[in-house]
Tab-separated table of C-alpha atoms in Angstrom:
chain	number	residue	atom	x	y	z
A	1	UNK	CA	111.394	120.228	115.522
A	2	UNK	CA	110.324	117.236	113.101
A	3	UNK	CA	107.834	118.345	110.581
A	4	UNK	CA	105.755	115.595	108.356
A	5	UNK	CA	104.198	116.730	105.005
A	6	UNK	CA	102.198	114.480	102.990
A	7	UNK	CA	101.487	115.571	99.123
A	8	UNK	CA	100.015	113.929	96.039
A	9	UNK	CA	96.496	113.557	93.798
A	10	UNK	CA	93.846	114.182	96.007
A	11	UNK	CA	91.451	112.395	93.708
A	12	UNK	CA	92.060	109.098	92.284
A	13	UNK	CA	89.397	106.753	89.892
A	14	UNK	CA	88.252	103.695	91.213
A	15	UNK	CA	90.837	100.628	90.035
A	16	UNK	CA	93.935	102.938	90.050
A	17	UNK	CA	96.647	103.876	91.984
A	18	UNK	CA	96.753	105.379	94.923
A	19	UNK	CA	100.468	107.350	95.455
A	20	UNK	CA	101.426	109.610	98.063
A	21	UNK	CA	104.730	111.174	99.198
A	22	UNK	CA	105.720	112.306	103.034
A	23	UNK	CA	108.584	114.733	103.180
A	24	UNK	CA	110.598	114.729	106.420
A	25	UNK	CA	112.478	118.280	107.707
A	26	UNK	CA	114.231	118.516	110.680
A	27	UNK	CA	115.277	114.829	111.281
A	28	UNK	CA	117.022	112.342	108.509
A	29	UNK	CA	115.491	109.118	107.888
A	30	UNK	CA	118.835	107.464	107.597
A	31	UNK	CA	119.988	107.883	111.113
A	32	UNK	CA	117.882	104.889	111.335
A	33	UNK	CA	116.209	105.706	114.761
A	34	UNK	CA	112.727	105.405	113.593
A	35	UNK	CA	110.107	103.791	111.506
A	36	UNK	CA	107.949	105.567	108.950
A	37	UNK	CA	104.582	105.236	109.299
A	38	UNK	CA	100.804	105.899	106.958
A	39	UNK	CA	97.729	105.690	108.977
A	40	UNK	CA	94.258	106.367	107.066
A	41	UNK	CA	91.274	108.193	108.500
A	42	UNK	CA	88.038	107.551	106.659
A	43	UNK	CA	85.612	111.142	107.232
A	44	UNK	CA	83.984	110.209	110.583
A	45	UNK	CA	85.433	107.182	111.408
A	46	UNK	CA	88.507	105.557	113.567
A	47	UNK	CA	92.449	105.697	112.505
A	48	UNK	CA	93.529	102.528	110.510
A	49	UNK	CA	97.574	101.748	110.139
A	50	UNK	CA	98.925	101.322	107.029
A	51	UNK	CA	102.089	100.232	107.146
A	52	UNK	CA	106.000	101.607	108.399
A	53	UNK	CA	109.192	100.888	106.595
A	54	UNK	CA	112.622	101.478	108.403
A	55	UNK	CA	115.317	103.169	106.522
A	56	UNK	CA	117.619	99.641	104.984
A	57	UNK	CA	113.508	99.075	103.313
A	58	UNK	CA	112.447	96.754	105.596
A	59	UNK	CA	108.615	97.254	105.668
A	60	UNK	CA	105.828	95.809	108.007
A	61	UNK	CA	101.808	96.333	106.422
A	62	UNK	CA	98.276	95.611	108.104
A	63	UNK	CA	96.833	92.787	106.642
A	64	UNK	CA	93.561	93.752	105.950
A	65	UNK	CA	95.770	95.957	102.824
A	66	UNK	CA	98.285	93.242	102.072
A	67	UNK	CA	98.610	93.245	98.276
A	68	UNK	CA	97.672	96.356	97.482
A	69	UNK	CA	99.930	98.351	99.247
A	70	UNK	CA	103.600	98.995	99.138
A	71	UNK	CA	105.554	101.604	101.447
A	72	UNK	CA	109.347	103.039	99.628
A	73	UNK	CA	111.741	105.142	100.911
A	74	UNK	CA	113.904	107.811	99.197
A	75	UNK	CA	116.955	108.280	101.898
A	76	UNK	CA	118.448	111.177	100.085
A	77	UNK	CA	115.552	113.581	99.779
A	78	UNK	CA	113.912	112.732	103.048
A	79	UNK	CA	111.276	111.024	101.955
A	80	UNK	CA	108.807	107.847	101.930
A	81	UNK	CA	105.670	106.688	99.878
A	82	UNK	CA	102.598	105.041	99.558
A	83	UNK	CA	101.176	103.374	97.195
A	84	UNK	CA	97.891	101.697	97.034
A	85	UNK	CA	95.927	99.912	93.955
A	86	UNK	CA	92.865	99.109	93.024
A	87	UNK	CA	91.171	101.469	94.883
A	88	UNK	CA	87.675	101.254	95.657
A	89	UNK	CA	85.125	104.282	97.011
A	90	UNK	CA	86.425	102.481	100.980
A	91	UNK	CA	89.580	103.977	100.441
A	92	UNK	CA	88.545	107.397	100.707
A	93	UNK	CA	90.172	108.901	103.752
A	94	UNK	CA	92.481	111.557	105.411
A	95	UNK	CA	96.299	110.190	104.711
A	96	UNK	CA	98.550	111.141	107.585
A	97	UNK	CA	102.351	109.856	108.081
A	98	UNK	CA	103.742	109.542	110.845
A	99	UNK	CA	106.963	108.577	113.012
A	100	UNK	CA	107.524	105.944	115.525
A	101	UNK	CA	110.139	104.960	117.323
A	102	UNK	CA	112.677	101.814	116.468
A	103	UNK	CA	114.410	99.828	119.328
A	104	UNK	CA	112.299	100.969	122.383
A	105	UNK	CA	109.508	99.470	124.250
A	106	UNK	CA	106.910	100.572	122.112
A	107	UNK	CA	107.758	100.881	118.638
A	108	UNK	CA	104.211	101.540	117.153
A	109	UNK	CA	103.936	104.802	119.622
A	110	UNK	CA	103.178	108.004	117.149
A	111	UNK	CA	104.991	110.937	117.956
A	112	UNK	CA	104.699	112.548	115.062
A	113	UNK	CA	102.255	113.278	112.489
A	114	UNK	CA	102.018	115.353	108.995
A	115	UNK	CA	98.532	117.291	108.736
A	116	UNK	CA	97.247	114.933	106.923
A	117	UNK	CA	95.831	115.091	103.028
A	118	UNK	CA	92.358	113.812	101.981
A	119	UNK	CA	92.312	111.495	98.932
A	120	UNK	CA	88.861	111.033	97.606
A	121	UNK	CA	88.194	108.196	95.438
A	122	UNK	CA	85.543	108.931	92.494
B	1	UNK	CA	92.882	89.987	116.553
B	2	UNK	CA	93.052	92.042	119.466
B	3	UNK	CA	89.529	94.188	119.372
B	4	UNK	CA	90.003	97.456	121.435
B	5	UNK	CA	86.533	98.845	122.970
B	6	UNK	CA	86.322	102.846	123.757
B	7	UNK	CA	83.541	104.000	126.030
B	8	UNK	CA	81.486	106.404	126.147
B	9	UNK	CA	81.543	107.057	122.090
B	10	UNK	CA	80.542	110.498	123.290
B	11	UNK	CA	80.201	112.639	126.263
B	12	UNK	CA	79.347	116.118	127.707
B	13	UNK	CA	81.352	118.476	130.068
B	14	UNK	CA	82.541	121.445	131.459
B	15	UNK	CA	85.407	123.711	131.947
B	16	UNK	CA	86.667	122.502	134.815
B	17	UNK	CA	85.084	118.978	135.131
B	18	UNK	CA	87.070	115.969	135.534
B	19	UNK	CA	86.508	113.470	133.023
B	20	UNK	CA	87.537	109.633	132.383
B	21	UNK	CA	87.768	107.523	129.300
B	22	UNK	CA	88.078	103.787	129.205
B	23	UNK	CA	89.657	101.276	126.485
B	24	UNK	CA	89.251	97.929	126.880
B	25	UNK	CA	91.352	95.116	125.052
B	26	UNK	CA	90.071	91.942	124.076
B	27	UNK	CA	92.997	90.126	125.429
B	28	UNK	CA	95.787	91.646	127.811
B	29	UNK	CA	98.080	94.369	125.881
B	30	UNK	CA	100.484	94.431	129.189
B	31	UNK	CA	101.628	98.225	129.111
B	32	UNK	CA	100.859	98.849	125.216
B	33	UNK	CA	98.496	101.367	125.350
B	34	UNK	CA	98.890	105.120	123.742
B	35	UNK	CA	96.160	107.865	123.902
B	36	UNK	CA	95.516	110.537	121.431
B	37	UNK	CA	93.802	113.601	120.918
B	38	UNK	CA	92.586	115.100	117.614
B	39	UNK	CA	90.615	118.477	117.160
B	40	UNK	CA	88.694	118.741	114.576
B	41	UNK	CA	90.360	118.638	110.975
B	42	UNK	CA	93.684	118.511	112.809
B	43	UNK	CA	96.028	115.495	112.989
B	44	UNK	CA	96.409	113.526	116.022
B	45	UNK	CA	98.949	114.242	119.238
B	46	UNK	CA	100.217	112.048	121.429
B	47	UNK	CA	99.397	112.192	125.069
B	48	UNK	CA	100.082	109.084	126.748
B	49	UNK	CA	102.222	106.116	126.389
B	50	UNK	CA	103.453	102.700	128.008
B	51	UNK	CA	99.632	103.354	129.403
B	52	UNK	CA	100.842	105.718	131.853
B	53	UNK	CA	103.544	108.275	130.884
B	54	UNK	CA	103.167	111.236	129.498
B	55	UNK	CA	104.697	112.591	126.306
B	56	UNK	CA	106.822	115.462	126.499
B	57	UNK	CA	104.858	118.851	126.998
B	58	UNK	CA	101.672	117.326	127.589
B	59	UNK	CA	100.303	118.909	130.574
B	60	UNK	CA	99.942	117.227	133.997
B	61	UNK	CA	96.158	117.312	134.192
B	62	UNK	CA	96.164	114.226	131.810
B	63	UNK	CA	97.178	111.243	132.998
B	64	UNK	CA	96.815	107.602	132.229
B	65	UNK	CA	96.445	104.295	134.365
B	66	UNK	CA	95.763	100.334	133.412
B	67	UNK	CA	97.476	97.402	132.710
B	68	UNK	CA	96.103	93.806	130.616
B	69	UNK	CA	92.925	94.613	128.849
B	70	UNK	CA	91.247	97.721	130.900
B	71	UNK	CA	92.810	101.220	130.764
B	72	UNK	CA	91.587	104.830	130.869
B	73	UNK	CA	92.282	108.206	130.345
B	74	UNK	CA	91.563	110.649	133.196
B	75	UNK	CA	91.455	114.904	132.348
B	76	UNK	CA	91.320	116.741	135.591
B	77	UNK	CA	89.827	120.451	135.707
B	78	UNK	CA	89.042	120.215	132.086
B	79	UNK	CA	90.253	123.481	129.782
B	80	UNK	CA	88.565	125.012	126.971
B	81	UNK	CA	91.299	123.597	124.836
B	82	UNK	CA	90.483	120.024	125.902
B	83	UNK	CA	87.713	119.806	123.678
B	84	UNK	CA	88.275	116.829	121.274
B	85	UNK	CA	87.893	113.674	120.441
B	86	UNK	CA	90.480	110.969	122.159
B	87	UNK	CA	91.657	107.881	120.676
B	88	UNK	CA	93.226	104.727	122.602
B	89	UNK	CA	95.717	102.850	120.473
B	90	UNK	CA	96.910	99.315	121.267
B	91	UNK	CA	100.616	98.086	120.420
B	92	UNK	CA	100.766	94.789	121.790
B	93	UNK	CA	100.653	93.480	118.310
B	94	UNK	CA	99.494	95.541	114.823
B	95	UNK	CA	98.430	98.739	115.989
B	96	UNK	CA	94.810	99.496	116.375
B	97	UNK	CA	92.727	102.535	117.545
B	98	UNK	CA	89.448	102.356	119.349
B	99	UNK	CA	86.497	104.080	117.169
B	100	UNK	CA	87.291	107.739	119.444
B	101	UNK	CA	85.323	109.738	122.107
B	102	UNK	CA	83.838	113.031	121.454
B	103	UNK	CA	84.390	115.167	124.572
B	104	UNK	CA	81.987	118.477	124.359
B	105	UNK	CA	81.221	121.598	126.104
B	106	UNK	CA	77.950	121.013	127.957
């Protein structure tokens, strides 16, 4: 069974960096059969994509973030990251990650998703 | 950009009720249409995909129909459990959710 955890600060000043980290058990990144996702979830409000990189580092963003955000990948610990800058009070949301699927019909499909972690920025 | 519309925002029910949801697009999405349900404080699961298939071990009482810009989600003989809020998800082009429906006990 694929698991998703996200960790990192969950408070973060206005102007710096947002970073986050999503460990991956139970499936390897590097078999290379799925993207990577972050998807944001401001406290009442609707799920925004991020971004998804693929396992060579090839990453895809939303462009309503482009610029501030960058999405890395760490093949041999099972991992990929977010990072975000200048934040501003809008950025304050649940983080989730999640997994989608690379080569099929629907490649932004979610079929996995970490518990999410709230970041709160103030 | 493709705007996705969910309707009702919220709505009332009971155990046992049978219940639809509608997402519009505002252009056609062919097929590219996901549903979701989150419980409160809980990530979201998968339900539905390609519109109308359903993801492994969702159960059959869920189902999903629509095709170009008008889809919807359809819970028959609603269970205690189903008590959520659903998101539609379009993935025509760079995925976007619809602002969620709040299904509650009546």
């Amino acid at each position: 069974q694929v698991q998703l955890q996200e960790s990192g600060p969950g408070l973060v000043k206005p102007s710096q960096t947002l970073s986050l980290t999503c460990t991956v058990s139970g499936d390897s990144i590097r078999t290379g059969n799925y993207y990577w996702n972050w998807i944001r979830q401001p406290a009442g409000k609707g799920l925004e994509w991020i971004g998804r990189i693929y396992p060579s580092g090839s990453t895809n963003y939303n462009p309503s973030l482009r610029g501030r955000v960058t999405i890395s990948v760490d093949t041999s610990n099972n991992q990929f990251s977010l990072t975000l800058t200048s934040v501003t009070a809008a950025d304050t949301a649940v983080y989730y990650c999640a997994r989608s699927d690379y080569g099929g019909d629907f490649p932004f499909v979610f079929d996995y998703w970490g518990q999410g972690t709230l970041v709160t920025v103030s | 950009d493709i705007e996705m519309t969910q309707s009702p925002s919220s709505l009332s029910a009971s155990v046992g009720d049978r219940v639809t949801i509608t997402c519009r697009a505002s252009q056609s999405i062919s097929n590219h249409l996901s549903w979701y349900q989150q419980k409160r404080g809980k990530a979201p699961k998968l339900l539905i995909y390609g519109a109308s298939t359903l993801h492994s071990g969702v159960p059959a009482r869920f189902s999903g129909s629509g095709s170009g810009t008008d889809f919807t989600l359809t819970i028959t003989s609603l269970q205690p459990e189903d008590f959520a809020t659903y998101h539609c998800q379009q993935s025509y082009s760079i995925p976007l959710f619809g602002q969620g429906t709040r299904l509650e006990i009546k």
